[in-house]
Coordinates of C-alpha atoms in Angstrom, one line a residue:
M1 CA -3.2 -27.4 -0.5
T2 CA -0.1 -26.3 1.5
F3 CA 2.9 -24.5 0.5
V4 CA 5.9 -25.0 2.6
S5 CA 9.3 -24.3 1.0
S6 CA 12.9 -24.5 2.1
S7 CA 15.1 -21.7 1.3
P8 CA 18.8 -21.3 0.3
Q9 CA 21.1 -20.2 3.0
G10 CA 23.0 -16.9 3.0
I11 CA 22.5 -13.4 1.9
A12 CA 21.2 -12.6 -1.4
T13 CA 23.3 -9.5 -2.4
T14 CA 22.2 -9.2 -6.0
T15 CA 18.8 -8.9 -7.5
P16 CA 17.8 -11.8 -9.8
G17 CA 18.1 -11.0 -13.5
P18 CA 19.6 -8.0 -15.2
D19 CA 16.4 -6.0 -16.0
A20 CA 16.6 -2.6 -14.5
T21 CA 12.9 -1.8 -15.4
W22 CA 11.3 -4.9 -14.1
W23 CA 9.0 -2.8 -12.0
R24 CA 7.3 -0.7 -14.8
Q25 CA 4.7 -3.5 -15.5
A26 CA 5.1 -5.7 -12.5
V27 CA 2.4 -7.4 -10.4
V28 CA 3.3 -6.6 -6.9
Y29 CA 1.8 -8.4 -3.9
Q30 CA 1.6 -6.5 -0.6
I31 CA 2.3 -8.5 2.5
Y32 CA 1.3 -7.2 5.9
P33 CA 3.8 -9.5 7.8
R34 CA 1.9 -9.7 11.1
S35 CA -1.2 -11.0 9.3
F36 CA 0.3 -13.2 6.5
A37 CA 1.5 -16.5 8.1
D38 CA 2.6 -17.5 11.7
S39 CA 5.4 -20.0 11.8
N40 CA 5.8 -20.3 15.6
G41 CA 2.3 -20.4 17.0
D42 CA 2.4 -17.0 18.9
G43 CA -0.6 -15.6 16.9
V44 CA 1.5 -13.1 15.0
G45 CA 2.7 -13.5 11.4
D46 CA 6.5 -13.5 10.8
L47 CA 9.3 -13.7 8.3
N48 CA 9.6 -17.4 8.5
G49 CA 5.9 -17.6 7.7
I50 CA 6.5 -15.6 4.5
T51 CA 9.3 -18.0 3.6
S52 CA 7.1 -21.0 4.2
R53 CA 4.6 -19.6 1.6
A54 CA 7.2 -18.7 -1.1
D55 CA 5.9 -21.6 -3.2
Y56 CA 2.3 -20.1 -3.0
L57 CA 3.5 -16.7 -4.1
Q58 CA 5.4 -18.2 -7.0
A59 CA 2.3 -20.2 -8.0
L60 CA 0.2 -17.1 -7.8
G61 CA 2.5 -15.6 -10.5
V62 CA 3.5 -12.3 -8.8
D63 CA 6.6 -10.6 -9.9
A64 CA 7.4 -8.9 -6.5
V65 CA 6.3 -8.7 -2.9
W66 CA 6.2 -5.5 -0.8
L67 CA 6.5 -6.0 2.9
S68 CA 4.9 -3.6 5.3
P69 CA 7.3 -2.8 8.3
F70 CA 8.9 -5.7 10.1
Y71 CA 11.2 -3.5 12.1
P72 CA 11.4 -3.4 16.0
S73 CA 8.3 -1.5 17.1
A74 CA 5.8 -1.1 20.0
L75 CA 3.0 -1.4 17.4
A76 CA 1.5 2.0 18.2
D77 CA 0.7 2.2 14.5
G78 CA 1.0 -1.3 13.2
G79 CA 4.8 -1.3 12.9
Y80 CA 5.0 2.2 11.3
D81 CA 6.4 3.5 14.6
V82 CA 10.0 2.2 13.9
D83 CA 12.5 1.7 16.9
D84 CA 15.4 0.6 14.7
Y85 CA 15.4 0.9 10.8
R86 CA 18.2 -1.7 10.5
D87 CA 16.9 -4.7 12.4
V88 CA 13.9 -7.1 12.6
D89 CA 11.3 -7.1 15.4
P90 CA 12.1 -10.2 17.6
M91 CA 8.4 -11.2 17.2
L92 CA 8.9 -11.5 13.5
G93 CA 12.2 -13.1 13.4
T94 CA 15.9 -12.0 12.9
L95 CA 18.2 -10.6 10.2
E96 CA 19.2 -14.2 9.3
D97 CA 15.5 -15.0 8.8
F98 CA 15.2 -12.0 6.6
D99 CA 18.1 -13.2 4.6
R100 CA 16.6 -16.6 4.2
M101 CA 13.3 -15.2 3.1
V102 CA 14.9 -12.9 0.5
A103 CA 17.0 -15.9 -0.9
A104 CA 13.8 -18.0 -1.1
L105 CA 11.9 -15.4 -2.9
H106 CA 14.7 -14.6 -5.3
A107 CA 15.2 -18.2 -6.1
R108 CA 11.6 -18.2 -7.3
G109 CA 12.0 -15.0 -9.4
I110 CA 10.3 -12.8 -7.0
K111 CA 11.6 -9.3 -6.2
V112 CA 11.5 -7.9 -2.6
I113 CA 10.4 -4.4 -1.7
V114 CA 10.4 -3.1 1.8
D115 CA 8.7 -0.3 3.5
I116 CA 10.9 2.7 4.6
V117 CA 9.4 5.2 7.1
P118 CA 11.3 8.5 6.9
N119 CA 8.8 11.1 8.2
H120 CA 9.0 9.9 11.8
T121 CA 10.6 7.5 14.2
S122 CA 9.1 5.8 17.1
N123 CA 9.3 7.5 20.6
R124 CA 11.5 4.5 21.6
H125 CA 14.2 5.2 18.9
A126 CA 17.6 5.8 20.3
W127 CA 17.6 9.4 18.9
F128 CA 14.4 10.3 20.6
R129 CA 15.5 8.9 23.9
Q130 CA 18.7 10.9 23.6
A131 CA 16.6 14.0 22.8
L132 CA 14.4 13.7 25.9
A133 CA 17.5 13.1 28.1
A134 CA 19.5 16.0 26.7
G135 CA 16.9 18.7 27.3
R136 CA 16.2 22.1 25.8
G137 CA 18.5 23.6 23.3
S138 CA 20.5 20.3 22.8
D139 CA 21.9 19.1 19.6
A140 CA 20.0 15.8 20.1
R141 CA 16.6 17.7 20.2
E142 CA 17.4 19.3 16.9
R143 CA 17.0 16.0 15.1
Y144 CA 13.3 16.3 15.9
I145 CA 10.9 19.3 15.9
F146 CA 10.7 20.6 19.4
R147 CA 9.0 24.1 20.3
E148 CA 8.0 26.1 23.3
G149 CA 4.3 26.1 24.1
R150 CA 2.0 29.1 23.9
G151 CA 0.6 31.0 26.8
P152 CA 2.3 32.5 29.9
D153 CA 3.4 29.1 31.2
G154 CA 3.8 27.4 27.7
A155 CA 0.9 25.0 28.6
E156 CA -0.7 25.4 25.2
P157 CA 0.7 23.6 22.1
P158 CA 2.7 25.7 19.7
T159 CA -0.2 25.5 17.0
D160 CA -3.7 24.1 17.0
W161 CA -2.7 21.5 14.4
L162 CA -4.4 18.1 14.5
S163 CA -2.7 14.7 13.9
V164 CA -3.8 12.4 11.2
F165 CA -5.0 10.0 13.9
G166 CA -7.0 12.6 15.7
G167 CA -6.0 14.8 18.8
P168 CA -3.3 17.4 19.0
A169 CA -0.2 17.1 16.7
W170 CA 1.9 18.2 19.6
T171 CA 2.8 16.4 22.8
R172 CA 4.5 18.0 25.9
V173 CA 7.5 16.4 27.5
G174 CA 8.6 16.6 31.1
D175 CA 10.6 19.9 30.9
G176 CA 7.7 21.7 29.2
Q177 CA 8.7 21.7 25.6
W178 CA 6.4 20.2 22.9
Y179 CA 7.4 17.8 20.0
L180 CA 5.6 17.6 16.7
H181 CA 3.9 14.2 15.6
L182 CA 1.7 14.4 12.6
F183 CA 0.6 10.9 13.4
A184 CA 0.4 9.2 16.8
P185 CA 2.3 10.7 19.9
E186 CA 4.6 7.6 19.6
Q187 CA 5.7 8.8 16.2
P188 CA 7.7 12.0 16.6
D189 CA 8.5 13.8 13.3
L190 CA 12.2 14.0 12.2
N191 CA 13.9 17.2 11.3
W192 CA 15.1 16.6 7.8
N193 CA 17.0 19.9 7.7
R194 CA 19.6 18.0 9.8
P195 CA 22.5 16.5 7.7
D196 CA 22.9 13.6 10.0
V197 CA 19.3 12.6 9.6
R198 CA 19.7 12.6 5.8
E199 CA 23.0 10.7 6.0
D200 CA 21.6 8.0 8.4
F201 CA 18.8 7.2 6.0
L202 CA 21.3 6.8 3.2
V203 CA 23.0 4.3 5.4
T204 CA 19.7 2.5 6.1
L205 CA 19.0 2.3 2.3
R206 CA 22.4 0.8 1.6
F207 CA 22.0 -1.6 4.5
W208 CA 18.9 -3.2 3.0
A209 CA 20.0 -3.0 -0.7
D210 CA 23.2 -4.8 0.3
R211 CA 21.0 -7.6 1.8
G212 CA 19.3 -8.1 -1.5
V213 CA 16.4 -5.8 -1.3
D214 CA 15.2 -4.7 -4.8
G215 CA 13.1 -1.6 -4.0
F216 CA 11.5 0.5 -1.4
R217 CA 8.0 1.8 -0.7
V218 CA 8.3 5.2 0.9
D219 CA 5.8 6.0 3.5
V220 CA 4.5 9.5 3.8
A221 CA 6.8 10.6 1.0
H222 CA 5.4 14.1 0.8
G223 CA 6.0 14.8 4.4
C224 CA 9.7 15.0 5.2
A225 CA 10.6 18.4 4.3
K226 CA 9.1 21.1 6.5
D227 CA 9.4 24.8 7.1
M228 CA 8.7 25.5 10.8
S229 CA 9.6 29.2 10.7
E230 CA 7.6 31.4 13.0
P231 CA 4.9 32.5 12.9
L232 CA 3.3 29.1 12.2
P233 CA -0.2 29.1 10.5
T234 CA -3.3 28.0 12.4
R235 CA -5.3 25.1 11.4
A236 CA -8.1 27.3 9.9
E237 CA -5.5 29.2 7.8
L238 CA -4.2 25.9 6.3
T239 CA -7.7 24.7 5.5
Q240 CA -9.1 27.9 4.1
G241 CA -7.2 28.6 1.0
W242 CA -3.8 28.9 2.5
Q243 CA -1.5 30.7 -0.1
G244 CA 2.0 29.6 -0.6
P245 CA 3.9 26.4 0.2
H246 CA 2.4 24.2 3.0
P247 CA 4.6 24.1 6.1
Y248 CA 4.8 20.3 6.3
E249 CA 3.2 18.8 3.1
D250 CA 4.6 18.4 -0.5
R251 CA 7.3 21.1 -0.3
D252 CA 9.6 21.4 -3.1
E253 CA 12.6 20.8 -0.9
V254 CA 11.5 17.2 -0.4
H255 CA 12.8 16.4 -3.8
E256 CA 16.5 17.3 -2.8
I257 CA 16.2 14.4 -0.3
Y258 CA 14.9 11.9 -2.9
A259 CA 17.6 13.0 -5.4
S260 CA 20.2 11.9 -2.9
W261 CA 18.4 8.6 -2.5
R262 CA 18.4 8.2 -6.2
Q263 CA 22.2 8.5 -6.2
V264 CA 22.2 5.5 -3.8
F265 CA 19.7 3.5 -5.9
N266 CA 21.7 4.1 -9.0
S267 CA 24.9 2.9 -7.4
Y268 CA 23.7 -0.6 -7.6
D269 CA 23.4 -2.8 -10.7
P270 CA 20.6 -3.0 -11.5
P271 CA 19.4 0.2 -9.9
R272 CA 17.2 -0.1 -6.8
F273 CA 13.6 0.8 -7.3
A274 CA 11.3 3.0 -5.1
V275 CA 7.6 4.0 -5.1
A276 CA 6.2 7.0 -3.2
E277 CA 3.2 7.0 -1.0
A278 CA 2.6 10.7 -1.7
H279 CA -0.9 12.1 -1.0
V280 CA -0.5 15.2 -3.1
P281 CA -2.6 16.9 -5.9
A282 CA -2.3 14.9 -9.1
H283 CA -0.3 17.4 -11.0
R284 CA 2.4 17.3 -8.2
R285 CA 2.7 13.5 -8.4
P286 CA 5.0 13.2 -11.5
R287 CA 8.0 14.8 -9.7
Y288 CA 8.0 12.0 -7.1
A289 CA 7.9 9.5 -9.9
S290 CA 10.6 11.0 -12.0
A291 CA 13.9 9.3 -12.9
E292 CA 15.7 11.8 -10.8
G293 CA 13.5 11.1 -7.8
L294 CA 11.9 7.9 -6.4
G295 CA 11.0 6.6 -9.8
Q296 CA 7.4 5.7 -9.3
A297 CA 4.4 7.1 -7.2
F298 CA 1.2 5.6 -6.2
N299 CA -2.0 6.5 -7.9
F300 CA -4.8 6.1 -5.4
D301 CA -7.6 7.4 -7.4
L302 CA -9.4 4.1 -7.9
L303 CA -9.6 3.8 -4.1
Q304 CA -12.3 6.5 -4.2
A305 CA -13.9 5.9 -7.6
P306 CA -17.4 4.5 -7.6
W307 CA -18.3 1.5 -9.9
D308 CA -18.8 3.5 -13.0
A309 CA -17.4 3.2 -16.5
A310 CA -17.1 7.0 -17.0
G311 CA -15.3 7.4 -13.7
F312 CA -12.9 4.6 -14.3
H313 CA -12.2 6.0 -17.9
Q314 CA -11.3 9.4 -16.4
V315 CA -9.0 8.0 -13.8
I316 CA -7.2 5.8 -16.3
T317 CA -6.8 8.5 -18.9
D318 CA -5.6 11.0 -16.3
N319 CA -3.0 8.8 -14.8
L320 CA -1.6 7.5 -18.1
T321 CA -1.1 11.2 -18.9
L322 CA 0.7 11.8 -15.6
A323 CA 2.9 8.7 -16.2
K324 CA 4.0 10.0 -19.6
E325 CA 4.8 13.3 -17.9
S326 CA 7.0 11.7 -15.3
G327 CA 8.6 9.2 -17.7
S328 CA 7.5 6.5 -15.1
S329 CA 4.7 3.9 -15.4
S330 CA 1.5 4.3 -13.5
T331 CA 0.4 2.2 -10.6
W332 CA -3.1 0.6 -10.1
V333 CA -4.3 -0.1 -6.7
L334 CA -7.8 -1.3 -5.5
S335 CA -7.0 -2.2 -1.9
N336 CA -4.2 -1.9 0.7
H337 CA -3.6 -2.1 4.4
D338 CA -5.1 1.4 5.0
T339 CA -8.3 1.0 3.2
T340 CA -11.7 -0.9 3.1
R341 CA -11.3 -4.0 1.0
H342 CA -12.6 -3.4 -2.5
A343 CA -15.0 -6.4 -2.6
T344 CA -16.9 -4.7 0.2
R345 CA -16.6 -1.1 -1.3
Y346 CA -18.2 -2.3 -4.5
G347 CA -21.0 -4.2 -2.7
L348 CA -22.2 -1.3 -0.7
I349 CA -25.7 -0.1 -2.0
G350 CA -28.1 2.0 0.2
A351 CA -31.7 2.8 -0.3
D352 CA -30.8 5.5 -2.8
G353 CA -28.7 3.1 -4.9
K354 CA -25.4 4.7 -3.8
A355 CA -22.7 3.5 -1.3
P356 CA -24.0 4.8 2.1
G357 CA -21.9 7.6 3.4
G358 CA -19.3 7.6 0.5
Q359 CA -17.5 5.1 -1.7
D360 CA -14.6 4.5 0.7
G361 CA -16.7 2.6 3.2
K362 CA -15.7 4.5 6.3
A363 CA -19.0 6.2 7.1
W364 CA -20.8 2.9 6.6
M365 CA -18.5 1.1 9.2
V366 CA -18.8 3.9 11.7
A367 CA -22.6 3.8 11.4
G368 CA -22.5 0.1 12.4
A369 CA -21.8 -1.6 9.1
D370 CA -25.4 -2.6 8.5
P371 CA -25.2 -5.9 6.6
A372 CA -28.4 -4.9 4.7
D373 CA -26.3 -2.4 2.7
L374 CA -23.7 -5.0 1.6
Y375 CA -24.4 -7.2 -1.4
R376 CA -21.3 -9.5 -0.9
E377 CA -21.6 -11.6 -4.1
L378 CA -22.2 -8.5 -6.2
G379 CA -19.2 -6.7 -4.6
L380 CA -17.0 -9.8 -5.3
R381 CA -18.1 -9.9 -8.9
R382 CA -17.4 -6.3 -9.3
G383 CA -14.0 -6.6 -7.5
L384 CA -12.9 -9.4 -9.8
A385 CA -13.9 -7.4 -12.8
A386 CA -12.1 -4.3 -11.6
T387 CA -9.0 -6.4 -11.0
A388 CA -9.0 -7.9 -14.4
L389 CA -9.3 -4.4 -15.9
I390 CA -6.3 -2.9 -14.0
L391 CA -4.3 -5.9 -14.8
A392 CA -4.8 -5.3 -18.3
L393 CA -3.6 -1.6 -18.1
P394 CA -0.1 -0.3 -18.8
G395 CA 1.8 0.0 -15.6
S396 CA 2.2 -2.0 -12.5
T397 CA -0.6 -3.5 -10.3
Y398 CA -0.4 -3.7 -6.7
V399 CA -2.4 -6.6 -5.1
Y400 CA -3.1 -6.6 -1.3
Q401 CA -2.9 -9.9 0.5
G402 CA -6.1 -11.7 0.7
E403 CA -7.9 -9.9 -2.1
E404 CA -7.1 -13.0 -4.3
L405 CA -9.2 -14.9 -1.9
G406 CA -12.2 -12.6 -2.4
L407 CA -12.0 -11.4 1.3
H408 CA -14.4 -8.7 2.5
Q409 CA -13.7 -6.2 5.2
V410 CA -14.2 -7.6 8.7
T411 CA -16.5 -5.3 10.4
D412 CA -17.5 -6.9 13.6
I413 CA -14.1 -6.8 15.5
P414 CA -14.8 -6.2 19.2
D415 CA -13.6 -2.8 20.4
E416 CA -11.2 -4.4 23.0
A417 CA -9.5 -6.3 20.1
R418 CA -8.9 -3.4 17.9
Q419 CA -5.4 -2.2 17.5
D420 CA -5.4 0.8 15.1
P421 CA -4.6 4.2 16.8
A422 CA -7.2 5.9 14.5
F423 CA -10.0 4.0 16.3
H424 CA -8.7 4.7 19.8
R425 CA -7.9 8.5 19.3
T426 CA -11.2 9.3 17.4
P427 CA -14.0 7.7 19.3
G428 CA -17.1 7.4 17.1
V429 CA -15.4 9.0 14.2
E430 CA -13.0 6.3 12.8
V431 CA -13.4 2.6 13.1
G432 CA -9.8 2.2 12.0
R433 CA -8.0 -0.2 9.6
D434 CA -8.0 -3.5 11.6
G435 CA -10.8 -4.9 9.4
C436 CA -8.5 -5.3 6.3
R437 CA -5.6 -6.5 8.5
V438 CA -7.2 -9.6 9.8
P439 CA -4.7 -12.6 9.4
L440 CA -5.3 -14.7 6.3
P441 CA -7.1 -18.1 6.2
W442 CA -4.9 -20.9 4.6
T443 CA -7.0 -23.9 5.6
A444 CA -10.8 -24.4 6.5
V445 CA -9.9 -25.7 9.9
G446 CA -7.6 -25.0 12.8
P447 CA -7.5 -22.3 15.6
S448 CA -6.7 -19.6 13.0
F449 CA -7.6 -21.3 9.7
G450 CA -4.0 -22.4 9.0
F451 CA -2.6 -18.9 9.7
G452 CA -0.8 -20.6 12.6
D453 CA -1.1 -23.1 15.5
A454 CA -2.8 -20.6 17.8
S455 CA -5.5 -17.9 17.7
A456 CA -4.7 -15.0 15.4
H457 CA -3.8 -11.6 16.9
L458 CA -7.0 -10.2 15.3
P459 CA -10.3 -12.3 15.4
Q460 CA -11.2 -14.0 12.1
P461 CA -14.8 -14.5 11.0
A462 CA -16.2 -18.0 10.6
D463 CA -16.8 -17.5 6.9
F464 CA -13.0 -17.5 6.4
A465 CA -13.2 -21.3 6.1
R466 CA -14.9 -21.1 2.7
H467 CA -12.3 -18.4 1.6
A468 CA -9.3 -20.4 2.6
T469 CA -6.5 -21.0 0.2
A470 CA -6.8 -24.7 0.5
T471 CA -10.5 -24.6 -0.2
Q472 CA -10.2 -22.4 -3.3
W473 CA -7.0 -23.9 -4.8
P474 CA -8.6 -26.9 -6.7
D475 CA -11.4 -24.6 -8.1
P476 CA -10.4 -22.6 -11.3
K477 CA -13.7 -20.5 -10.9
S478 CA -12.9 -19.4 -7.4
P479 CA -11.5 -15.9 -6.9
L480 CA -8.0 -17.5 -6.3
G481 CA -8.4 -19.4 -9.5
I482 CA -9.4 -16.4 -11.5
Y483 CA -6.5 -14.4 -10.0
R484 CA -4.0 -17.1 -11.0
Q485 CA -5.5 -17.2 -14.5
L486 CA -5.4 -13.5 -14.9
I487 CA -1.8 -13.0 -13.7
G488 CA -0.6 -16.0 -15.8
T489 CA -2.3 -14.8 -18.9
R490 CA -1.1 -11.3 -18.4
R491 CA 2.5 -12.5 -18.2
A492 CA 2.0 -14.2 -21.6
L493 CA 0.4 -11.1 -23.2
I494 CA 2.3 -8.1 -21.8
T495 CA 4.8 -6.4 -24.1
E496 CA 7.3 -3.6 -23.3
E497 CA 5.2 -1.1 -25.1
E498 CA 3.1 0.7 -22.4
A499 CA 0.2 1.9 -24.5
L500 CA -3.5 1.4 -25.0
T501 CA -6.1 2.4 -27.5
W502 CA -9.7 3.1 -26.4
L503 CA -12.4 1.7 -28.7
P504 CA -16.1 2.7 -29.1
S505 CA -18.4 1.1 -26.6
A506 CA -21.8 1.3 -24.9
P507 CA -22.1 3.9 -22.1
D508 CA -21.7 1.2 -19.3
V509 CA -18.8 -0.5 -21.1
L510 CA -15.1 0.1 -21.3
H511 CA -13.2 -1.4 -24.2
F512 CA -9.4 -0.9 -25.0
A513 CA -6.7 -2.7 -27.1
R514 CA -3.3 -3.4 -25.9
P515 CA -0.1 -3.8 -28.1
G516 CA 0.0 -7.4 -29.4
G517 CA -3.6 -7.3 -30.5
W518 CA -5.4 -8.3 -27.3
H519 CA -8.4 -6.5 -25.9
C520 CA -10.1 -5.8 -22.5
V521 CA -13.8 -5.3 -22.2
T522 CA -15.5 -4.5 -18.9
N523 CA -19.2 -4.3 -18.4
F524 CA -20.1 -2.0 -15.5
G525 CA -23.8 -2.2 -16.2
D526 CA -26.6 -4.3 -14.6
T527 CA -27.5 -6.2 -17.7
S528 CA -25.6 -8.4 -20.2
C529 CA -24.4 -6.7 -23.5
P530 CA -23.0 -7.9 -26.8
L531 CA -19.4 -9.2 -26.8
P532 CA -17.1 -8.5 -29.8
A533 CA -16.5 -11.8 -31.8
G534 CA -13.1 -13.3 -31.0
R535 CA -11.1 -15.8 -29.1
L536 CA -11.7 -15.6 -25.4
L537 CA -8.4 -15.4 -23.4
T538 CA -9.8 -15.1 -19.8
S539 CA -13.0 -14.0 -18.2
T540 CA -14.1 -13.2 -14.6
R541 CA -17.5 -14.9 -15.3
P542 CA -18.8 -17.4 -17.7
I543 CA -19.8 -16.2 -21.2
E544 CA -23.2 -17.4 -22.3
D545 CA -24.8 -16.9 -25.9
G546 CA -22.0 -14.5 -27.0
L547 CA -23.1 -11.9 -24.3
L548 CA -20.9 -10.2 -21.7
P549 CA -22.5 -10.6 -18.2
A550 CA -23.0 -7.6 -16.1
N551 CA -20.1 -6.7 -13.8
T552 CA -17.7 -8.8 -15.8
T553 CA -14.4 -8.3 -17.5
V554 CA -13.0 -10.3 -20.4
W555 CA -9.8 -10.4 -22.4
L556 CA -9.9 -11.6 -25.9
Q557 CA -8.2 -11.7 -29.2
L558 CA -10.7 -10.1 -31.8
D559 CA -11.4 -11.8 -35.1
S560 CA -9.1 -10.3 -37.8
D561 CA -11.9 -8.5 -39.5
Q562 CA -12.6 -6.5 -36.4
R563 CA -8.9 -5.7 -35.7
S564 CA -8.3 -4.1 -39.1

């Protein structure tokens, strides 16, 4: 089944509908644009490709889409090295294409969230080129973090810090100074103590909000504020019980930045929304999610949680408490563009009965991704059950493209085809994130399974044919059919009251009730268990003889005598 839609012309300058709190319990679908749909046959997904699939997104039932970066970029880090924050990469389209895409999505009741990358620019950004040309002590260099090196000739970097992608966090330029990049060398960190840096990002936020964008996902939200006062601590000092504020992570001053962003967001009717990617201790998360700040913050705890009822219960309880503290709603995430797909994570079982090398799947992939450790159907069953569980929770659910098709992590990408800097800068230590970024299959045939008219920019495995959207669409028992049923049923059941009540259950079972009288029951165990009597609303696996199968979630309306 194909989904090709025409879109209204012009710029959508207002969000659809008057509801200022649409995001609190939304289902948000993350699109990695380069791997979603290719409209022009160059092997790379683009904005027109997204527009062509607007009907699919509407039929899936999502409330919003979040677009990973589509800005001009050399792709040193998958688009998170931004050359120009107020334009579209020519490979992905034009601003006019962006406007048509927003109009098409808004016409179908779908909000639009875009990624904003404030911690760093690319090394091709006009500001960084000016900084290199202007030289030592210049005003242009003060927009970034330049330092003299150590040693008699300054040949050693200012500190021994490492970047997230491996290797030194400093790179030397031609005149001998060093600049800080906590990620790839192509991603120089900005100096957020500069008023012109702060003001320029406010201009960027207004630019996209005026084009109809409903919200922003803030990359590395914990990293903008830095204190680079000398003497700077060593890497050992930072990792061995460092006392006091960290020099470049989660500093209190960062919330001054987001307070000014909030003023911009609140100048629109309805206010624009934002969600923080803030890798911070849990007790620090509420401030990012506060009404005075960004408004919501990602809860990534389930990305590390094993398939275990007690562990899920703890994560859910802790994050609902944090949401109450912030006044925001929680977020629930099982996969995204940076992680091993959860169908694979939940199917990894080594000889000791545990996920080999850890729950996130990274060590397993570095070790060669032994297929003997991956129980694909088990992982898919658990993944669907986990999805049904989080969709039943208070808060918003973020779905990563392709998880609705039951896609597994692609583990056999040839080294020469890999694009992630984490792979290239850490030989033998990181495989990188390309395996979850492989372009989607839309049909069972074609050079890229309907992704486009040419081969895709990352190689797709042969089994994508059976996972293709067109293959699954007619089958209500397929992963896609189950996702559609879950999202549609959720929309009918959800109320404004963000609450749940835990109910007694067996050790391997989680059971809670939601306002409106519906229940969610998940069996994490390996054997079937009794199911409370009631009217079945939806299930991730067929129910037989009144028993809840292993690795299954159901939603149901209990018989009145059991709800009293």
